[in-house]
Coordinates of C-alpha atoms in Angstrom, one line a residue:
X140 CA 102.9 153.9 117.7
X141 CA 106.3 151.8 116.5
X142 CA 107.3 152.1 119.8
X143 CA 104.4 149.9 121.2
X144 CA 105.1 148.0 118.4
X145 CA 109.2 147.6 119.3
X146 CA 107.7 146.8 123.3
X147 CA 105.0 144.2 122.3
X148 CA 107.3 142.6 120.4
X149 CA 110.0 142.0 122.9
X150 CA 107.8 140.8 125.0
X151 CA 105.8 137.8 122.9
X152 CA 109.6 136.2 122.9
X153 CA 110.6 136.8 126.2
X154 CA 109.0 136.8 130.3
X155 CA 110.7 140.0 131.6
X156 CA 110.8 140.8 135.0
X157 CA 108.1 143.6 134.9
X158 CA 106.4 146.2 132.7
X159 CA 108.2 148.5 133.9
X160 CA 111.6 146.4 131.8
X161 CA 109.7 145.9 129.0
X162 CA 109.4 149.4 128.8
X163 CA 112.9 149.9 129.1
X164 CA 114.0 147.2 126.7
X165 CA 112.4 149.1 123.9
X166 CA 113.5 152.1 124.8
X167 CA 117.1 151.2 125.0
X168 CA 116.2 149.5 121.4
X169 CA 115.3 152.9 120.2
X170 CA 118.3 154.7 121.8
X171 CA 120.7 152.2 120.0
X172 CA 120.1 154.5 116.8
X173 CA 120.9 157.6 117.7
X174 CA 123.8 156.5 119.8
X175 CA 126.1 159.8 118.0
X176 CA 124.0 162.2 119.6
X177 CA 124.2 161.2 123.1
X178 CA 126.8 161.7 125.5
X179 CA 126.6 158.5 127.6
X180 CA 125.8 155.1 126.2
X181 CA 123.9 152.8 128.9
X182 CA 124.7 149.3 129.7
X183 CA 121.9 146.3 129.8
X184 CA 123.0 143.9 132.3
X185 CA 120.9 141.0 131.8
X186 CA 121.2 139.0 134.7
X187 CA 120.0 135.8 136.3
X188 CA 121.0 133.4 139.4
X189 CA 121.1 130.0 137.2
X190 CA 121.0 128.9 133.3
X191 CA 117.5 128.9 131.6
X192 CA 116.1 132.4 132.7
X193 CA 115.9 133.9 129.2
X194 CA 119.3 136.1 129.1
X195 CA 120.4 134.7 125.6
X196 CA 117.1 135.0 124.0
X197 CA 117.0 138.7 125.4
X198 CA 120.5 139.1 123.7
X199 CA 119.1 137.3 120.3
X200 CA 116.0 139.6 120.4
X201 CA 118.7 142.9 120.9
X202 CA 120.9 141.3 117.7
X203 CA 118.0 141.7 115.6
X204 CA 116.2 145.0 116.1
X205 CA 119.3 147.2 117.7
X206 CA 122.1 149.7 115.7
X207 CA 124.7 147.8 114.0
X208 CA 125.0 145.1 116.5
X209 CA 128.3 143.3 117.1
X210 CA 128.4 139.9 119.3
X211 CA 131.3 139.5 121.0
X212 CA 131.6 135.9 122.7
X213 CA 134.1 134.9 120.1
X214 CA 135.6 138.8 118.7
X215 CA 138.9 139.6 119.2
X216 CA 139.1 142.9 121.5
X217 CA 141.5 144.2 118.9
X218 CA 138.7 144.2 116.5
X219 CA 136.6 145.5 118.9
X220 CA 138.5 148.6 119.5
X221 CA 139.0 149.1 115.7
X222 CA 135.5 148.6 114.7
X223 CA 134.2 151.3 117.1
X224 CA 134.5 155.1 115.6
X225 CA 132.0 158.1 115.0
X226 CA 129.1 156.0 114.8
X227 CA 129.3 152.7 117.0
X228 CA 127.9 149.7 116.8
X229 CA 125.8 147.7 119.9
X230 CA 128.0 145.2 121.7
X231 CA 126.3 142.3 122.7
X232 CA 127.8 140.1 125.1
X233 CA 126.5 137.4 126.4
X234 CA 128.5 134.9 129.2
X235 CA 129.7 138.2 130.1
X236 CA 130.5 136.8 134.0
X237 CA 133.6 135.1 132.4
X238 CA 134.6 138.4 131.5
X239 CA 134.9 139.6 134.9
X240 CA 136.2 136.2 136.6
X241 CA 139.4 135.8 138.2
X242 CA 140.3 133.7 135.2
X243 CA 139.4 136.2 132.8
X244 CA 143.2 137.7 132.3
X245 CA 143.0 137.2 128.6
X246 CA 139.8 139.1 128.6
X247 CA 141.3 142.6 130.0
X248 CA 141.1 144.6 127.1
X249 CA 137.6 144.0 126.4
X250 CA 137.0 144.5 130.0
X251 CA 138.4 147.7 130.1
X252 CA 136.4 148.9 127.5
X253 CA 133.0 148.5 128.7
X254 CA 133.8 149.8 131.6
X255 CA 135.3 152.9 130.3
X256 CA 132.9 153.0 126.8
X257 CA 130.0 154.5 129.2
X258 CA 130.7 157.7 128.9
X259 CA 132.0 159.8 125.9
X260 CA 136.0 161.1 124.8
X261 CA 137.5 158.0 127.3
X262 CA 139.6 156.2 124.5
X263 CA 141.7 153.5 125.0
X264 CA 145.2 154.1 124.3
X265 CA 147.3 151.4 122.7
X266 CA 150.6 150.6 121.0
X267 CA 149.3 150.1 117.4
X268 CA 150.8 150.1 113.7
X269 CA 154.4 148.7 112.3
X270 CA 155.9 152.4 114.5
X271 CA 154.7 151.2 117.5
X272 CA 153.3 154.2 118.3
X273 CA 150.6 155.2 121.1
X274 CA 147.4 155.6 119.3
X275 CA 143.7 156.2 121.3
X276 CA 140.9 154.2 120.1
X277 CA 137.5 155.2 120.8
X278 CA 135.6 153.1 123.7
X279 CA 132.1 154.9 123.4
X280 CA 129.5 152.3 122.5
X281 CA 126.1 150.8 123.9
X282 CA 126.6 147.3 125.5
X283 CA 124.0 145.1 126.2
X284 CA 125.7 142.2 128.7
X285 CA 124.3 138.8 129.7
X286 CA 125.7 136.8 132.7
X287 CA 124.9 134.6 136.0
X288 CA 125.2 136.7 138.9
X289 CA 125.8 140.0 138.9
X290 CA 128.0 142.0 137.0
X291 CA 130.9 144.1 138.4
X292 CA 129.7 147.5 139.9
X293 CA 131.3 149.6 137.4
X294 CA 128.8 147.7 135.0
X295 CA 125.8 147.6 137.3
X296 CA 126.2 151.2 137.9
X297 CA 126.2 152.0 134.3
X298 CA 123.5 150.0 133.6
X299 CA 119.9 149.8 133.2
X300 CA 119.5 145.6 135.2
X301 CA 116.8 143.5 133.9
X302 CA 117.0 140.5 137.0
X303 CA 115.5 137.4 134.8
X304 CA 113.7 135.0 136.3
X305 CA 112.7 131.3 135.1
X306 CA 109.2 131.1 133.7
X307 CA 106.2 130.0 136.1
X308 CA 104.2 127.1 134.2
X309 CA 101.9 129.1 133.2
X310 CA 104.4 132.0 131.5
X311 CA 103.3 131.3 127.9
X312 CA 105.5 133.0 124.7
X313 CA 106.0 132.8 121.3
X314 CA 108.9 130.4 120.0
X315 CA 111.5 132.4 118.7
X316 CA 112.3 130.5 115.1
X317 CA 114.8 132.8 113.3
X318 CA 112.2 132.0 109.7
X319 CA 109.8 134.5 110.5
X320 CA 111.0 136.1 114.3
X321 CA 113.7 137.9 112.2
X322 CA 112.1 139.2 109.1
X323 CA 109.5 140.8 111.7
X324 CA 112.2 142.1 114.2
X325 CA 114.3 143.4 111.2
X326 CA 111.1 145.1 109.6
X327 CA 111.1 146.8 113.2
X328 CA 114.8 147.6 113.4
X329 CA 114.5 149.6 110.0
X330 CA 111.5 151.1 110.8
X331 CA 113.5 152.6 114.1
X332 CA 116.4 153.8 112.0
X333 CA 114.1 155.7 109.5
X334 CA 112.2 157.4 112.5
X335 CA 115.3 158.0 114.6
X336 CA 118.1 158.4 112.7
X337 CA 117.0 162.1 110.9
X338 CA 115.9 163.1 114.9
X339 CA 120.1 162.8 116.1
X340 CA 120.3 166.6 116.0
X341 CA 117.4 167.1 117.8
X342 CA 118.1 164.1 120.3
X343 CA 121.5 165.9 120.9
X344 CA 120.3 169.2 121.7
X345 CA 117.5 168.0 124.4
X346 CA 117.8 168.4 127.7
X347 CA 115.3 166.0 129.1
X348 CA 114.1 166.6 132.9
X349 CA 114.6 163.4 135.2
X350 CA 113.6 161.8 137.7
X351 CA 116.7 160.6 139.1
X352 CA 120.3 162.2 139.7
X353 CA 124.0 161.5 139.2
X354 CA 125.1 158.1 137.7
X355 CA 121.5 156.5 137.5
X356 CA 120.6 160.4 135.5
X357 CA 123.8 159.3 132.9
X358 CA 122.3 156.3 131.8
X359 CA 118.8 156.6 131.8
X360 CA 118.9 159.7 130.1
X361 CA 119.2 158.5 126.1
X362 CA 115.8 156.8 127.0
X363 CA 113.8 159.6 128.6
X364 CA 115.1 161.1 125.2
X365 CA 114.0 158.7 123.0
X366 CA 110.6 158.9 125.0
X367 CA 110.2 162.3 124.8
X368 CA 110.9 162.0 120.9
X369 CA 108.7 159.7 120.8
X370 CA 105.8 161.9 123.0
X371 CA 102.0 160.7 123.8
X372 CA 101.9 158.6 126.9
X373 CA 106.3 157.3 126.5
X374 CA 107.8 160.8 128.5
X375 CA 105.3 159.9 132.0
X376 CA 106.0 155.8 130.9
X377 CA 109.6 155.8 130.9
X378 CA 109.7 158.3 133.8
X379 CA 107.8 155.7 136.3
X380 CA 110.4 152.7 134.9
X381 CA 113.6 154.7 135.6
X382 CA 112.1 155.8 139.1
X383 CA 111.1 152.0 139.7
X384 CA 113.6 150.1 138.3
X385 CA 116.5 152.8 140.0
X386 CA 114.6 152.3 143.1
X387 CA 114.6 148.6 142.5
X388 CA 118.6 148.8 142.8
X389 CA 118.8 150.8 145.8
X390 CA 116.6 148.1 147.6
X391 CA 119.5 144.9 145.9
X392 CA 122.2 147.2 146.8
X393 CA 121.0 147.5 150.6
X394 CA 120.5 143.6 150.7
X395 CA 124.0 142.9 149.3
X396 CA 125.8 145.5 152.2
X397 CA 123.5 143.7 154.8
X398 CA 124.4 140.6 153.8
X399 CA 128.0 141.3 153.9
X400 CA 127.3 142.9 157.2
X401 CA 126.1 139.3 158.2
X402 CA 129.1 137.1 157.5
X403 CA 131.8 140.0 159.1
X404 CA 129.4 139.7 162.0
X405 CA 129.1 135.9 161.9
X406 CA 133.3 135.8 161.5
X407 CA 133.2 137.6 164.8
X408 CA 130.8 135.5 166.5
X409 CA 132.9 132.3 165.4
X410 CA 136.0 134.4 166.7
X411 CA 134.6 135.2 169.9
X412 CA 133.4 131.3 170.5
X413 CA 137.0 130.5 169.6
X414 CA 136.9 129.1 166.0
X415 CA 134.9 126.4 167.1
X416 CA 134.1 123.8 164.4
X417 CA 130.0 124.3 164.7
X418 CA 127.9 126.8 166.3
X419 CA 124.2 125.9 166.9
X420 CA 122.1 128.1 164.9
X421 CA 120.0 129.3 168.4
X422 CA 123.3 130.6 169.7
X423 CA 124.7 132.2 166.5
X424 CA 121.6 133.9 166.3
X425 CA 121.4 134.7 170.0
X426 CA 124.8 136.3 169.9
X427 CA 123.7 137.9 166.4
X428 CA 121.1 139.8 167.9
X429 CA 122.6 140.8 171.6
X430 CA 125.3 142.7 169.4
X431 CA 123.9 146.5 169.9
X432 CA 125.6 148.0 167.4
X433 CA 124.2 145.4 164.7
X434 CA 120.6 145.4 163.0
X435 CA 120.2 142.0 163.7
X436 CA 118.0 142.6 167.1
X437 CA 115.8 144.9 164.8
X438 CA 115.2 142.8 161.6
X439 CA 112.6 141.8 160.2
X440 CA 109.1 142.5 162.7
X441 CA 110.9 140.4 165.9
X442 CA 114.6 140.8 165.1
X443 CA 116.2 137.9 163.2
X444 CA 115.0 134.4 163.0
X445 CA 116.1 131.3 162.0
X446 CA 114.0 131.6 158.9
X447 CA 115.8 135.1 158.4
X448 CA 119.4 133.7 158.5
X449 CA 118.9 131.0 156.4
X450 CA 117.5 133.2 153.4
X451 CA 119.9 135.6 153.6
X452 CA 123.1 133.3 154.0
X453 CA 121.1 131.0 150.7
X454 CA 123.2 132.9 148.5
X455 CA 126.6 132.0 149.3
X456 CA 125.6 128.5 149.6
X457 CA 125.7 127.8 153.2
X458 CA 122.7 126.5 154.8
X459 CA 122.1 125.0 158.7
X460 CA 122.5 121.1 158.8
X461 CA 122.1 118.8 161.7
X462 CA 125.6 118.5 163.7
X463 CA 126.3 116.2 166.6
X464 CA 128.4 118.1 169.3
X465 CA 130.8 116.8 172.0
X466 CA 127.9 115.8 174.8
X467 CA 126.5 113.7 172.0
X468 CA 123.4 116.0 171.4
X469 CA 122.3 117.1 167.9
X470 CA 121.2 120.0 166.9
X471 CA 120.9 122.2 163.5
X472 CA 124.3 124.3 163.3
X473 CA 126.0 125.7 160.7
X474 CA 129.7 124.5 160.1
X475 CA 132.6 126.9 160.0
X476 CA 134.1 125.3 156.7
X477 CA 131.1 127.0 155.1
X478 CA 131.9 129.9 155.3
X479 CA 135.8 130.3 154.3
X480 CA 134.8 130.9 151.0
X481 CA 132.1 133.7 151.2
X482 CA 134.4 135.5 153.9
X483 CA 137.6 135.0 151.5
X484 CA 135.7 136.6 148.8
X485 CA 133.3 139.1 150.5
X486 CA 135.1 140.2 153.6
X487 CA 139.0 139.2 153.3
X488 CA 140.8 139.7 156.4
X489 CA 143.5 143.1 155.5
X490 CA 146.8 141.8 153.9
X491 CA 149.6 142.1 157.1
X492 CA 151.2 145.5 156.4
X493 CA 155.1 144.2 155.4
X494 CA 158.0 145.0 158.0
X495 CA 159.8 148.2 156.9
X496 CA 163.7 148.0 156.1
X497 CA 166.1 146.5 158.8
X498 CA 163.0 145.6 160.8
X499 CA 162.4 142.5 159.9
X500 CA 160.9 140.2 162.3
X501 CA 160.7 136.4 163.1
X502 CA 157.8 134.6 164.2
X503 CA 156.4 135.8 167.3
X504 CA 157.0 133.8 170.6
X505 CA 154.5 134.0 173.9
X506 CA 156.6 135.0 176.9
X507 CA 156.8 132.3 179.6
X508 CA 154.4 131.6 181.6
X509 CA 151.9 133.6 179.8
X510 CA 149.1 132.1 176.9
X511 CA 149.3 134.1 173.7
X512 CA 146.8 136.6 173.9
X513 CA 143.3 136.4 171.8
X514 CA 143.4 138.5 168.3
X515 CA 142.5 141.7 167.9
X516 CA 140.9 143.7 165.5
X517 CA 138.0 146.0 164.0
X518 CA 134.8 145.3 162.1
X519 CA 134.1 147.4 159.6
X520 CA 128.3 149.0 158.2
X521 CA 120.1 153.4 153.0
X522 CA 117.6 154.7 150.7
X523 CA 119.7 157.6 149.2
X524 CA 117.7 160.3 147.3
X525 CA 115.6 163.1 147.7
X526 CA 111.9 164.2 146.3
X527 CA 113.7 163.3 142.8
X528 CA 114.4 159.7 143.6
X529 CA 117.3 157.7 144.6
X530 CA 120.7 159.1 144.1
X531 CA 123.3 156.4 143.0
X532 CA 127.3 157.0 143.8
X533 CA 130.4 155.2 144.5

């Protein structure tokens, strides 16, 4: 069946991060061509913690085998936004995470088109032509987008997420060498347009039954489609990767809120112990997990460890190191300084609300004979779904 072909294929080039992606990878292949029958066009967000985990090669293997595709690390939006009509082409992106950077300003038209490109009839308006006049281009077009990290949520949410991972020694594939990879992946490609490409009628007027609900029903729907096109063993196949690879989500998007969790509640602790410069790691984590109202005392299969906090704090680069304290004693701590930069980002304290009109005041003074009193202030916290699977909203 080509679409075992399209799936073994993909996956002599390239170490995915389960069968279950595979699977989707070819299916999202095949969905590329009938991309005018469908109503939403799914993101891939090919992502990876570090360089070297196969996100370009995915991207080369997409170039050659999807619908029209278009790279765009070096297109102009504006011929982006012109190029896309009645039947789109497949943006490939790869360094998407500069896209989405806080020096990406130059980058805000493109940006706003994939976010808004998901889902058909949300043009882009622009002042365009020699009149100046407001004129909508079309956004709708499948984008497959490679980056470090993840991807902004109104990506992730849109997107079927293939998490790379670098090889393990024994991970053997086939050298991609553009001499007889692309003649093969081409051959492919073409094969997938004749199939699919006389089938857009029918695509559009299927109703496929899925698995899954809301957003994570949007964009996994063009590849139950192509599945049940397809038929034979692809409708259950496809089916089992949605529900596992949605499910997969749920469980990253639960570790990200815990983890943010964690450093409001560490910001407190540090408060608390007035701002000191170190705090051991036994007495963060003591104070951690006497805090009823946290999850901390219930983590894990004894409540949180050392072991625990270290892992899950690995990710914004802070780790424990050894720290000499005012009695002289040593001891593993973590610094303070550490974590400025994962609170600015992930928990910023609220802005100061401005003074109204005529009430502007000066900097405050502490009455006499009294010491300024400590700040004040409020912290701010599953698996969603049903017996259809995990629901995904924002």
């Amino acid at each position: 069946m080509l679409l075992d072909e399209v799936r073994a294929a993909i996956g002599r080039y390239v170490v995915l991060p389960s069968e279950e992606a595979l699977t989707a990878v070819a299916l999202w292949v095949a969905a590329s061509h009938i991309q005018p029958a469908l109503q939403h066009a799914p993101r891939l967000a090919v992502v990876g913690p570090t360089k070297g985990c196969g996100k370009s090669r995915v991207l080369d293997l997409l170039h050659e085998t999807v619908h029209q595709p278009m790279m765009t690390v070096n297109t102009s939006p504006a011929v982006v936004f012109r190029v896309i009509g009645k039947n789109p082409p497949t943006l490939l992106v790869d360094e998407a995470d500069t896209i989405f950077g806080p020096k990406a300003g130059e980058k805000e038209d493109l940006r706003g088109l994939l976010n808004a490109g998901h889902q058909r009839n949300r043009p882009a308006w622009r002042i365009s032509g020699p009149e100046h006049k407001p004129t909508a281009f079309p956004t709708f077009a499948m984008a497959a987008l490679a980056g470090i990290g993840d991807l902004p949520d109104t990506i992730m949410d849109r997107a079927v997420v293939l998490r790379m991972q670098k090889r393990k020694p024994g991970e053997r594939i086939t050298p991609f060498r553009s001499r007889y990879s692309v003649p093969e992946l081409n051959a492919l490609r073409d094969r997938l347009a004749a199939w699919l490409t006389p089938l857009r009628g029918t695509a559009a007027a299927l109703v496929p039954t899925m698995p899954v609900e809301d957003r994570a029903a949007d964009t996994w729907e063009p590849l139950v489609i192509v599945a049940d096109l397809a038929g034979s063993h692809w409708p259950a196949q496809a089916r089992v990767a949605c529900l596992a690879m949605t499910r997969n989500e749920v469980v990253q998007d639960e570790q990200t809120t815990l983890k943010t969790r964690l450093l409001h509640d560490i910001r407190r602790v540090f408060e608390q112990e007035g701002d000191k410069e170190a705090l051991r790691s036994q007495d963060l984590l003591a104070a951690l997990v006497q805090d009823a109202e946290a999850p901390w005392a219930e983590y894990g299969t004894k409540g949180l460890n050392a072991y625990h906090l270290a892992n899950l704090l690995r990710d914004f680069g802070i780790s424990p190191a050894n720290h000499r304290f005012e009695n002289g004693r040593q001891a593993k701590a973590y610094a303070r300084n550490q974590f400025l930069d994962a609170w600015a980002r992930y928990c910023p304290a609220p802005a100061p609300s401005a003074p109204a009109p005529g009430h502007e005041v000066g900097p405050a003074r502490p009455a006499r004979g009294k010491p300024p009193g400590p700040p004040s202030g409020a912290l701010p916290v599953g698996l969603p779904g049903g017996t259809t699977g995990p629901k995904r909203t924002r």
